[in-house]
mmCIF file of C-alpha atoms in Angstrom:
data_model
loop_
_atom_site.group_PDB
_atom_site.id
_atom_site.type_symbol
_atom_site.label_atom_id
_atom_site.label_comp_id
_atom_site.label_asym_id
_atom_site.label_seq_id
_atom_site.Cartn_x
_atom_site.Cartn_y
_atom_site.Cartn_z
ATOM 1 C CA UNK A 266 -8.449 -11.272 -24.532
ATOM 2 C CA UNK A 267 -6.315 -11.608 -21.155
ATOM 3 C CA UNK A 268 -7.726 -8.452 -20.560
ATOM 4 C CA UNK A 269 -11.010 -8.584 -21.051
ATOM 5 C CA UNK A 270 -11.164 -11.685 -18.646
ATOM 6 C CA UNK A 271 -9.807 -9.776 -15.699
ATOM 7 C CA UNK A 272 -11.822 -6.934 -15.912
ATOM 8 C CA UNK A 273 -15.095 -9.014 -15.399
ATOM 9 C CA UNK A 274 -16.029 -9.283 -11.674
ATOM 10 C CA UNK A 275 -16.423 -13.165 -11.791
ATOM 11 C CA UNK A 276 -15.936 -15.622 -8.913
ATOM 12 C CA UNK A 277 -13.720 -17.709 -11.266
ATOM 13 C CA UNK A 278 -11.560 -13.802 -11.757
ATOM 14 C CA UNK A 279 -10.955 -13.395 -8.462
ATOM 15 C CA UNK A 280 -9.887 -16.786 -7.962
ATOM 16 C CA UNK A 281 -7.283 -16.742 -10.776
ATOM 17 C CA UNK A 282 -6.005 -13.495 -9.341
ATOM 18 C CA UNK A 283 -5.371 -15.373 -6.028
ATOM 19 C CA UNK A 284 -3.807 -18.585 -7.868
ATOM 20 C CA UNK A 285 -1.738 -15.964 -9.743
ATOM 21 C CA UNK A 286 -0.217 -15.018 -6.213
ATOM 22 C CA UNK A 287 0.649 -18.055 -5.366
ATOM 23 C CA UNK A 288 2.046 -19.145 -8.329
ATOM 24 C CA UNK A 289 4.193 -15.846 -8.306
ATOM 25 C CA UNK A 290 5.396 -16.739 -4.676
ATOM 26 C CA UNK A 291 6.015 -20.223 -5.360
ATOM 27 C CA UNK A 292 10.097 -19.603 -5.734
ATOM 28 C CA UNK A 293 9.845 -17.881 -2.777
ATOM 29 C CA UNK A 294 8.222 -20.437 -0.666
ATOM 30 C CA UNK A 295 11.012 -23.227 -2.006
ATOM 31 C CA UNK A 296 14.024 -21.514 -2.201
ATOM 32 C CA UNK A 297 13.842 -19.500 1.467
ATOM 33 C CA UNK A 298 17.079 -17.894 0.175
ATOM 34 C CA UNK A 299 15.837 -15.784 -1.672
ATOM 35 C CA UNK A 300 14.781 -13.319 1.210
ATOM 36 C CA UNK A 301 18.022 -11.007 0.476
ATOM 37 C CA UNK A 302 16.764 -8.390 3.313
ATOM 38 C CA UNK A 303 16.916 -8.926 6.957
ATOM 39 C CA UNK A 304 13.863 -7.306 8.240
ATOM 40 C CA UNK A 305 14.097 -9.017 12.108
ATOM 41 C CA UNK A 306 16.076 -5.666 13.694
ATOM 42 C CA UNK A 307 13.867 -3.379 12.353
ATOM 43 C CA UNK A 308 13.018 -1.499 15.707
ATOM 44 C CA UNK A 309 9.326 -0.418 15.831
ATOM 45 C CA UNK A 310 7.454 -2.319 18.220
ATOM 46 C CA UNK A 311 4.519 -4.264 16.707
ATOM 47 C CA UNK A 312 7.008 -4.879 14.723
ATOM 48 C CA UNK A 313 9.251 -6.292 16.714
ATOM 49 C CA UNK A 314 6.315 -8.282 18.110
ATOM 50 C CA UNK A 315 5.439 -10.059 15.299
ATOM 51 C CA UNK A 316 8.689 -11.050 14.722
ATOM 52 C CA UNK A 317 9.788 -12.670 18.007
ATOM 53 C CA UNK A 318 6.085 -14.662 17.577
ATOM 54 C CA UNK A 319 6.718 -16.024 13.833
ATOM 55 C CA UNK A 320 10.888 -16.666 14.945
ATOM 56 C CA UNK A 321 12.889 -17.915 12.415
ATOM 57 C CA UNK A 322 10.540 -20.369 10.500
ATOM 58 C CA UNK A 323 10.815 -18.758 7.043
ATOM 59 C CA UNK A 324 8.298 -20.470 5.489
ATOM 60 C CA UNK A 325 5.840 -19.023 7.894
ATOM 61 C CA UNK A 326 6.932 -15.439 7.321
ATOM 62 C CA UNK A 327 6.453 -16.148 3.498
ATOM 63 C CA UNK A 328 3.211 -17.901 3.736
ATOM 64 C CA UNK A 329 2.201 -14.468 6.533
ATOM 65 C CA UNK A 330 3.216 -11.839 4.029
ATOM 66 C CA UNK A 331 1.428 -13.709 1.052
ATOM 67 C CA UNK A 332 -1.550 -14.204 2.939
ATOM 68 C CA UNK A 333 -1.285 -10.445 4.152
ATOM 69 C CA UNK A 334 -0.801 -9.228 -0.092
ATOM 70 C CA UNK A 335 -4.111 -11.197 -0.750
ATOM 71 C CA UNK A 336 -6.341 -9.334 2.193
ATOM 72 C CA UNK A 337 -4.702 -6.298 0.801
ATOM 73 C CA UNK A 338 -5.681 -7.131 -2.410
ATOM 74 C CA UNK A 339 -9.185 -8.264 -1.188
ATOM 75 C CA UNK A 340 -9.706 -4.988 0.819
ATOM 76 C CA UNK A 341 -8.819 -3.007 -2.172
ATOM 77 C CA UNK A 342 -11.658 -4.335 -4.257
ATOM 78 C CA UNK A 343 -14.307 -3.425 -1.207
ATOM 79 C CA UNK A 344 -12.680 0.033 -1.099
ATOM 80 C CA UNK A 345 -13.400 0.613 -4.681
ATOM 81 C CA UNK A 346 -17.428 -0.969 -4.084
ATOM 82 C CA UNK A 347 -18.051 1.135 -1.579
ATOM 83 C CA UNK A 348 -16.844 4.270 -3.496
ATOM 84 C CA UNK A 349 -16.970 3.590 -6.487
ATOM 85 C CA UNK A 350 -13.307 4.578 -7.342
ATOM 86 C CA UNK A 351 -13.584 3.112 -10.710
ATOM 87 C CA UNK A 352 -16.489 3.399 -13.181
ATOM 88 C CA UNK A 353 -17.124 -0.066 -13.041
ATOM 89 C CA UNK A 354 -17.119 -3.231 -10.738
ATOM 90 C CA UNK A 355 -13.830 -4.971 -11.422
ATOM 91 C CA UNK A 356 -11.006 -7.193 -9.031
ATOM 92 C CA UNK A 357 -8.500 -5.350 -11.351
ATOM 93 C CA UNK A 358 -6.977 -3.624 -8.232
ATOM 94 C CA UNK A 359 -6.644 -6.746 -6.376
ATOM 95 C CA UNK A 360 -4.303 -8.124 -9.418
ATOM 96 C CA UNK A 361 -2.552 -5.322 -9.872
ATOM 97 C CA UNK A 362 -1.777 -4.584 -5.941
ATOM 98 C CA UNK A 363 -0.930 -8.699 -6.344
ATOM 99 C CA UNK A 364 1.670 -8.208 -9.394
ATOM 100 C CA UNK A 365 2.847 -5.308 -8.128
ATOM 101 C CA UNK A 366 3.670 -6.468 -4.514
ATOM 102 C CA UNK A 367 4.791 -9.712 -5.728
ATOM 103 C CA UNK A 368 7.586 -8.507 -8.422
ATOM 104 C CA UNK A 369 10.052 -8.383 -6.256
ATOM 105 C CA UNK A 370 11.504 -11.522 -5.480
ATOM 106 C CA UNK A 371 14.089 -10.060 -2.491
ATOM 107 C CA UNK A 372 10.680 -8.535 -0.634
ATOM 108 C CA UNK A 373 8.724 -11.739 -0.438
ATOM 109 C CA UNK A 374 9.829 -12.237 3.048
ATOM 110 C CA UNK A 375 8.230 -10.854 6.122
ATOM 111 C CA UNK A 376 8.342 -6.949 6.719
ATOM 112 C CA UNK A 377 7.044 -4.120 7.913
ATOM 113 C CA UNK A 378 5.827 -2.016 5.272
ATOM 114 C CA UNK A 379 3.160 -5.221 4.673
ATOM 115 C CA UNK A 380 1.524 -4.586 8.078
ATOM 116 C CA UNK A 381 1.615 -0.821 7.120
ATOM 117 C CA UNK A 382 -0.128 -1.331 4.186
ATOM 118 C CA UNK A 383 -3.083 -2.996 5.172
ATOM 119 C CA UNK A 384 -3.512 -0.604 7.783
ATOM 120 C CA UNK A 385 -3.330 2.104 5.771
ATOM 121 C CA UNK A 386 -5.539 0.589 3.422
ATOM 122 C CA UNK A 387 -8.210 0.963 6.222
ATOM 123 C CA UNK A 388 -7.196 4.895 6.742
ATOM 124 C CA UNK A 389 -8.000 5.493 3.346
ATOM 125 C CA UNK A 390 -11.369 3.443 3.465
ATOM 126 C CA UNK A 391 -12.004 5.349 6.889
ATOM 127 C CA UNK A 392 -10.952 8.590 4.959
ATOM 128 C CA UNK A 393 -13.033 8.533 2.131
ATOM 129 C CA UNK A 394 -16.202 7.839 4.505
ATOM 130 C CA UNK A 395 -15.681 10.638 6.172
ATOM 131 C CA UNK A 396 -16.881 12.932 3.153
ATOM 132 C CA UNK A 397 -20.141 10.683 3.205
ATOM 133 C CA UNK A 398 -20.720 10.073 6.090
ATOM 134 C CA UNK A 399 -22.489 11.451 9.380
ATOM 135 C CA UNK A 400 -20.308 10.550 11.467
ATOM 136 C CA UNK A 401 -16.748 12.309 9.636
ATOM 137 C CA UNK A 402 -14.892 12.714 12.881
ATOM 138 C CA UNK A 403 -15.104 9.116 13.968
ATOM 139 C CA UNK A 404 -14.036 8.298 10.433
ATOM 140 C CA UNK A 405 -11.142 11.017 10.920
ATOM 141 C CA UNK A 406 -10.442 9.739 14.243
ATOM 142 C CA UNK A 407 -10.421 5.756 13.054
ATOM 143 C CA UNK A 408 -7.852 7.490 9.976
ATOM 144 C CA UNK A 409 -5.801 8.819 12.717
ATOM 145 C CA UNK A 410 -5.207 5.632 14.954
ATOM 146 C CA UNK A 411 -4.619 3.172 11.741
ATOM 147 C CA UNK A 412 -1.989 5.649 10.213
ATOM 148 C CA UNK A 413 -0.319 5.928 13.992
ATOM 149 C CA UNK A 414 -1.001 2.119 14.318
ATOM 150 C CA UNK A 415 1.289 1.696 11.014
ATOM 151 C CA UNK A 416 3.813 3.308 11.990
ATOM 152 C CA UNK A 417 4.528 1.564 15.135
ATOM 153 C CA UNK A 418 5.353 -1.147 12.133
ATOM 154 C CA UNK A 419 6.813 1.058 9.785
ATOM 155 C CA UNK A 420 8.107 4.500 10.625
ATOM 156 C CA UNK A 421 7.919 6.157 7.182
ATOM 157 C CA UNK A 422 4.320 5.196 7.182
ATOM 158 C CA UNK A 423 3.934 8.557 9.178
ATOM 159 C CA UNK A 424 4.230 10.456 5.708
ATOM 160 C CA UNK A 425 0.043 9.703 5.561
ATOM 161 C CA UNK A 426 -0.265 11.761 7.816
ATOM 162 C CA UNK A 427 0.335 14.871 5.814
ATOM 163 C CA UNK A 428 -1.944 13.089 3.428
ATOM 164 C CA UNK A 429 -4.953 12.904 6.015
ATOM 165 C CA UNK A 430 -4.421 17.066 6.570
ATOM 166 C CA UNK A 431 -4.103 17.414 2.840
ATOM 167 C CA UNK A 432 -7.797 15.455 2.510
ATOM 168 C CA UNK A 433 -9.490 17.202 5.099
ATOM 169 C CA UNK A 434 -8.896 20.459 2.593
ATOM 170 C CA UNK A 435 -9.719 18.083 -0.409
ATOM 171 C CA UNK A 436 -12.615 16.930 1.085
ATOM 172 C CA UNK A 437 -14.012 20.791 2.412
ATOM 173 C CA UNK A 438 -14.462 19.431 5.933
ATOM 174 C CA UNK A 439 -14.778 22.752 7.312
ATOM 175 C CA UNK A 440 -13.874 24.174 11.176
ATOM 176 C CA UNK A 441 -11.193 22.917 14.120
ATOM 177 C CA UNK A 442 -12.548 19.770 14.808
ATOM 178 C CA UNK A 443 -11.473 17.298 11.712
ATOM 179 C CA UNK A 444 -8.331 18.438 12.436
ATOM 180 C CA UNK A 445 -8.596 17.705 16.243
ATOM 181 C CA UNK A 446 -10.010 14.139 15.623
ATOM 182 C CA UNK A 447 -7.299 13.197 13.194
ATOM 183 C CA UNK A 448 -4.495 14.737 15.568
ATOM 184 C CA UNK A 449 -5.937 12.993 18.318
ATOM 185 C CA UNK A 450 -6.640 9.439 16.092
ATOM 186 C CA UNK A 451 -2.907 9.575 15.720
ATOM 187 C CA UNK A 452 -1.576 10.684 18.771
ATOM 188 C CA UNK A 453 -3.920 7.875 20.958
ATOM 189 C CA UNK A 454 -1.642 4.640 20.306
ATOM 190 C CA UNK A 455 2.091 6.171 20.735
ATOM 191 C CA UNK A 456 0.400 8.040 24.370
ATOM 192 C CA UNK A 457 0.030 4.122 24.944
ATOM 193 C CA UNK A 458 2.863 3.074 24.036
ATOM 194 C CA UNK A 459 4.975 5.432 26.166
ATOM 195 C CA UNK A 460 2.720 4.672 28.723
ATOM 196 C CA UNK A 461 3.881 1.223 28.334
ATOM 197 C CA UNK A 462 7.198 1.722 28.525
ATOM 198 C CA UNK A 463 7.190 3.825 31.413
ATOM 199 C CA UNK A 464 4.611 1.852 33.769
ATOM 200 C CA UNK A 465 6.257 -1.299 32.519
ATOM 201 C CA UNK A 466 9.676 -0.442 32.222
ATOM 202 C CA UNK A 467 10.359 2.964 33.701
ATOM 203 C CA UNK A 468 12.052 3.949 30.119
ATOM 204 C CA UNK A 469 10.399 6.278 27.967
ATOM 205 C CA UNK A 470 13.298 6.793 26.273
ATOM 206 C CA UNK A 471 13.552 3.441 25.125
ATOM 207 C CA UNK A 472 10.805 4.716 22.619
ATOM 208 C CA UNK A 473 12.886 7.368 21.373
ATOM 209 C CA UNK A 474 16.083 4.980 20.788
ATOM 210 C CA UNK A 475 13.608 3.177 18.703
ATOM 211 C CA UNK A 476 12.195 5.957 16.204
ATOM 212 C CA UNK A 477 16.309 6.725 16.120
ATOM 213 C CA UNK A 478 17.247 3.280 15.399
ATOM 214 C CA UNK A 479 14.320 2.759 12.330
ATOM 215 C CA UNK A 480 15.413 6.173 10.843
ATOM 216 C CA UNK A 481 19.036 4.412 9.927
ATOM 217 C CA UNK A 482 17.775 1.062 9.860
ATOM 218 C CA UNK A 483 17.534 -0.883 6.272
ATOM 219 C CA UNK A 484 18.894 1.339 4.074
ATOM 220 C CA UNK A 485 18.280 -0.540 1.212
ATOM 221 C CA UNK A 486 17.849 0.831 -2.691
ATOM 222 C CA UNK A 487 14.659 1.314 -3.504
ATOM 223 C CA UNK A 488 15.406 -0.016 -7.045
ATOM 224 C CA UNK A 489 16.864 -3.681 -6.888
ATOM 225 C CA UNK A 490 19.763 -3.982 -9.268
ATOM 226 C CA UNK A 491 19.906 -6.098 -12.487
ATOM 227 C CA UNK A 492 18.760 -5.507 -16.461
ATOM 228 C CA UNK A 493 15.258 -7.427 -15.413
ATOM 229 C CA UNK A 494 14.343 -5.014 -12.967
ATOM 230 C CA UNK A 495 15.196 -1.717 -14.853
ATOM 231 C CA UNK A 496 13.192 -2.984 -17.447
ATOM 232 C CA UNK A 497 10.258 -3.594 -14.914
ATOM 233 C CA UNK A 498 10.743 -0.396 -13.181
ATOM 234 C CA UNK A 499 10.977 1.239 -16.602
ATOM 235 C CA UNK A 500 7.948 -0.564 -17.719
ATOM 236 C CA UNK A 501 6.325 1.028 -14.700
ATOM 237 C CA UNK A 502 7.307 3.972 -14.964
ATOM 238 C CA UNK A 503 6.113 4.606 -18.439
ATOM 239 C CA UNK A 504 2.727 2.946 -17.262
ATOM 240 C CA UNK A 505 2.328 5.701 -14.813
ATOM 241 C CA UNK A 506 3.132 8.342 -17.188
ATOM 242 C CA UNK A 507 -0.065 6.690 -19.149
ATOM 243 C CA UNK A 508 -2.115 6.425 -16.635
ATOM 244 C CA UNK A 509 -1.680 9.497 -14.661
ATOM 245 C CA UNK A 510 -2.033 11.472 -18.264
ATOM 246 C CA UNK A 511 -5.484 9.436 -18.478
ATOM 247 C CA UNK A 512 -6.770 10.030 -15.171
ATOM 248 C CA UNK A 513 -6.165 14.003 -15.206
ATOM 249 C CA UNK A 514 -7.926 14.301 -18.530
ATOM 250 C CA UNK A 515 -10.915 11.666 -17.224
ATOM 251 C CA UNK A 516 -11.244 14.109 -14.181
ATOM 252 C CA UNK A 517 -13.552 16.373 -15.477
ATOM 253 C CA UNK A 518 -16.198 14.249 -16.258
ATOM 254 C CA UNK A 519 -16.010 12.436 -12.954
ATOM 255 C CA UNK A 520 -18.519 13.046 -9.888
ATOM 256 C CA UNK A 521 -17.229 15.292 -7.840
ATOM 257 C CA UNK A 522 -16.429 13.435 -5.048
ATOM 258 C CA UNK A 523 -14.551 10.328 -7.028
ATOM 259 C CA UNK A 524 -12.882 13.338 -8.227
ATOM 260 C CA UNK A 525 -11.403 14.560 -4.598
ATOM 261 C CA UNK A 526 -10.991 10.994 -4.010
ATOM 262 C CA UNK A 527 -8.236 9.880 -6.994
ATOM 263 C CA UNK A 528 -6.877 13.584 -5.785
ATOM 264 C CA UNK A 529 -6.031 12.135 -2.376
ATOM 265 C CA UNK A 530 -5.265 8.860 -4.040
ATOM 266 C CA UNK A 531 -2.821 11.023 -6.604
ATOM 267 C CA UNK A 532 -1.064 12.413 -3.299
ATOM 268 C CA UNK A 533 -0.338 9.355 -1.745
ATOM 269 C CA UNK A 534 1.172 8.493 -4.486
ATOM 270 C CA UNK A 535 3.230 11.475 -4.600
ATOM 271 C CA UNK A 536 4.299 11.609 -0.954
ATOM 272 C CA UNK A 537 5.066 8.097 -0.427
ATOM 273 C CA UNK A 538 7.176 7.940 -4.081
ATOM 274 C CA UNK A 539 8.901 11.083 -2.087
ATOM 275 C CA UNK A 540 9.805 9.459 0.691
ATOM 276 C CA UNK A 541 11.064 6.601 -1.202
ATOM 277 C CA UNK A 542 13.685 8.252 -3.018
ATOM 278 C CA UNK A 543 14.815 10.610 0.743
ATOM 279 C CA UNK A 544 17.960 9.766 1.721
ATOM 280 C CA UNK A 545 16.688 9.497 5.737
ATOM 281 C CA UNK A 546 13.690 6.716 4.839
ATOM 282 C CA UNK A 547 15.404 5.115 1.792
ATOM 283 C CA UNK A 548 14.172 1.769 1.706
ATOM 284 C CA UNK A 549 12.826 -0.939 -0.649
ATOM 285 C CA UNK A 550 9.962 -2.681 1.239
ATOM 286 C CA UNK A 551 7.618 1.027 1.133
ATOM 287 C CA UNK A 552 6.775 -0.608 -2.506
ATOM 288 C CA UNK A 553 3.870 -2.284 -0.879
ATOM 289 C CA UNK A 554 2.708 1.107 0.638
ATOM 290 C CA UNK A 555 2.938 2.569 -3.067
ATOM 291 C CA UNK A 556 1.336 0.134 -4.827
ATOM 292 C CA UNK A 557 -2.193 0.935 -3.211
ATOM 293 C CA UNK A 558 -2.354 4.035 -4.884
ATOM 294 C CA UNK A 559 -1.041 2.552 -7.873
ATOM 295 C CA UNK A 560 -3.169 -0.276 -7.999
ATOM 296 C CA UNK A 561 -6.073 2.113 -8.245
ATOM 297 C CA UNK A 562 -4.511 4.158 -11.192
ATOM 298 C CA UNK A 563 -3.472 1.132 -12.745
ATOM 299 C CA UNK A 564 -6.929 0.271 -12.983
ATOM 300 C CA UNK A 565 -8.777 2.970 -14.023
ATOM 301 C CA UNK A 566 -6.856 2.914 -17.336
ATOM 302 C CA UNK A 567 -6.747 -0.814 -17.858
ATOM 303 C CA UNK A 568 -10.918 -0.619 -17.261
ATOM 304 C CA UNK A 569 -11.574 2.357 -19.567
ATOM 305 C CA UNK A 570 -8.778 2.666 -22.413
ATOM 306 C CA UNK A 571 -10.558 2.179 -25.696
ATOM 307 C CA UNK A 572 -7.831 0.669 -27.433
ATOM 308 C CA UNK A 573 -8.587 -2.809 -27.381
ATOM 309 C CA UNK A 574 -4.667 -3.486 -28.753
ATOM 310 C CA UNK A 575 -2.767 -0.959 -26.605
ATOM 311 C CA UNK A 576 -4.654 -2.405 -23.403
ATOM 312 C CA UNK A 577 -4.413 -5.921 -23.712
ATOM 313 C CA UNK A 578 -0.511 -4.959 -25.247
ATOM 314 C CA UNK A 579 0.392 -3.515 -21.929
ATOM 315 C CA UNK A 580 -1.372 -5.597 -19.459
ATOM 316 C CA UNK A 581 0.366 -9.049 -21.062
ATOM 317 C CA UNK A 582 3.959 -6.697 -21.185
ATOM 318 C CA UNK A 583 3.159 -5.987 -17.674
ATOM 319 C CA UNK A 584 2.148 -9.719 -17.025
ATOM 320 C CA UNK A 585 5.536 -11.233 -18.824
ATOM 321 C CA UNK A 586 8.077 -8.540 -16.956
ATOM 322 C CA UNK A 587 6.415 -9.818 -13.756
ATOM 323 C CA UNK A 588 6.877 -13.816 -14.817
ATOM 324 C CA UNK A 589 10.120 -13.024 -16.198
ATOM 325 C CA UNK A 590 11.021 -11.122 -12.848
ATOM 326 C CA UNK A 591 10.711 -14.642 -10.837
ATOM 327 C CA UNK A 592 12.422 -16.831 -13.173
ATOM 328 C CA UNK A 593 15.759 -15.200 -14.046
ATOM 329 C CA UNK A 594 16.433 -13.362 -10.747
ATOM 330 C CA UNK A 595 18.093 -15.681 -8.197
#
């Protein structure tokens, strides 16, 4: 019955999806020790920025980063009212973005993949508008500078990129100029940044050290060691094989554009998974950048699967391996 609770889109839903984030970064909040990655060298410089303005208060870079997984969460469920991504009106993507971002107990610390994600959250909202919309290249455009804007966070978050090219086919947006606006979307805030560093500081190659330095910064497994997390990760994994099976054969009877859009959705998943596992960008924290697109596929089986057992089996196996995740893992 878990199951059937979350899927309703109730005030009192949404607000046990939020207490459920708390509650799973409670541990975190007390026990500051728990942050096992150092994310205050990371060189990019909004980055870098938001660091030297939180300091070392640990408590406020937990309470930040929760507070950042809940908008995320939040804008997820808008992105799926506006186009209608799912088949129904649900805050499942909200939990699942929450669990999913959450389950890591070394990550619930301050980083820059959390800044990525929301504004890559906003590229894809941009994105999709850009197929229904009038205005397509100012959608493009606004794609572009979020992407480019994550990055300066995050460096792998530059992947998207491909992804926005990739949609623009998708999505039949036909002559030069998408292509233009989303070059020039993404181009617009690193021109101001070296323009920054050169007006300000006479050292464009200051910017270059930087990209250098976040290419062999934090070269952390993605997959945190331990029984309790291979069994999550296998968990996972076996609910993606699931879901991804039940999405391609739910395709078909989709409109067509909710069709192109779980296609782009399906690629970010793809690229991003890529550049998790590539030696050059190997790094733990892109699970918040991942869990968009999963968050979506997550929910489109959890709202449709007709097995009343199987569903509410897996959602409460998926609930436990989270709980059990923040209680034996020091």
């Amino acid at each position: 019955m878990l199951l059937k609770f979350f899927k309703r889109p109730l005030p009192r839903v949404l607000v046990v999806n939020m207490l459920i984030g708390l509650l799973l970064w409670l541990k975190g909040i007390v026990i500051t020790s728990t942050a096992l990655v150092d994310y205050g060298a990371y060189p990019m410089p909004l980055f870098r920025l938001i660091t030297f303005l939180v300091g070392d208060n640990f408590l406020v870079s937990k309470l930040v980063t929760l507070l950042l997984v809940a908008i995320i969460g939040l804008y997820l469920i808008q992105v799926n009212t506006r186009h209608m991504l799912l088949r129904q009106r649900t805050y499942l993507p909200a939990l699942f973005y929450i669990l999913l971002a959450s389950a890591s107990l070394p990550l619930q610390t301050i980083n820059p993949a959390v800044f990525a994600a929301l504004l890559m959250v906003g590229a894809i909202d941009n994105l999709f508008l850009a197929n229904s919309s009038n205005h397509h290249l100012d959608n493009l455009f606004k794609a572009g500078f979020l992407v480019s804007l994550a990055t300066l966070f995050y460096l792998p978050s530059a992947i998207m990129l491909i992804v926005l090219f990739f949609s623009i086919v998708i999505l039949n947006l036909n002559g030069i100029r998408p292509w233009l606006s989303t070059i020039f979307g993404f181009v617009t805030p690193w021109f101001f940044v070296v323009f920054y560093c050169y007006f300000f500081y006479d050292d464009i190659d200051g910017v270059l050290r930087d990209v250098l330095l976040a290419v062999n910064a934090l070269k952390v497994s993605f997959f945190f060691s331990g029984i309790v997390y291979r069994v999550f990760y296998g968990f996972l994994a076996i609910l993606l094989l699931v879901g991804g099976l039940y999405l391609l054969i739910s395709l078909p009877t989709q409109k067509i554009l909710i069709r192109k859009h779980n296609t782009i959705l399906v690629w970010i998943m793809v690229w991003f998974g890529l550049v998790a596992v590539f030696p050059l960008f190997r790094s733990s924290e892109i699970q918040y950048l991942i869990a968009i697109p999963i968050s979506f596929l997550f929910s489109n089986f959890f709202s449709m699967v007709k097995s009343r057992f199987w569903g509410e089996a897996l959602f409460l196996t998926l609930l436990v391996l989270v709980v059990v995740a923040q209680v034996f893992v020091p």
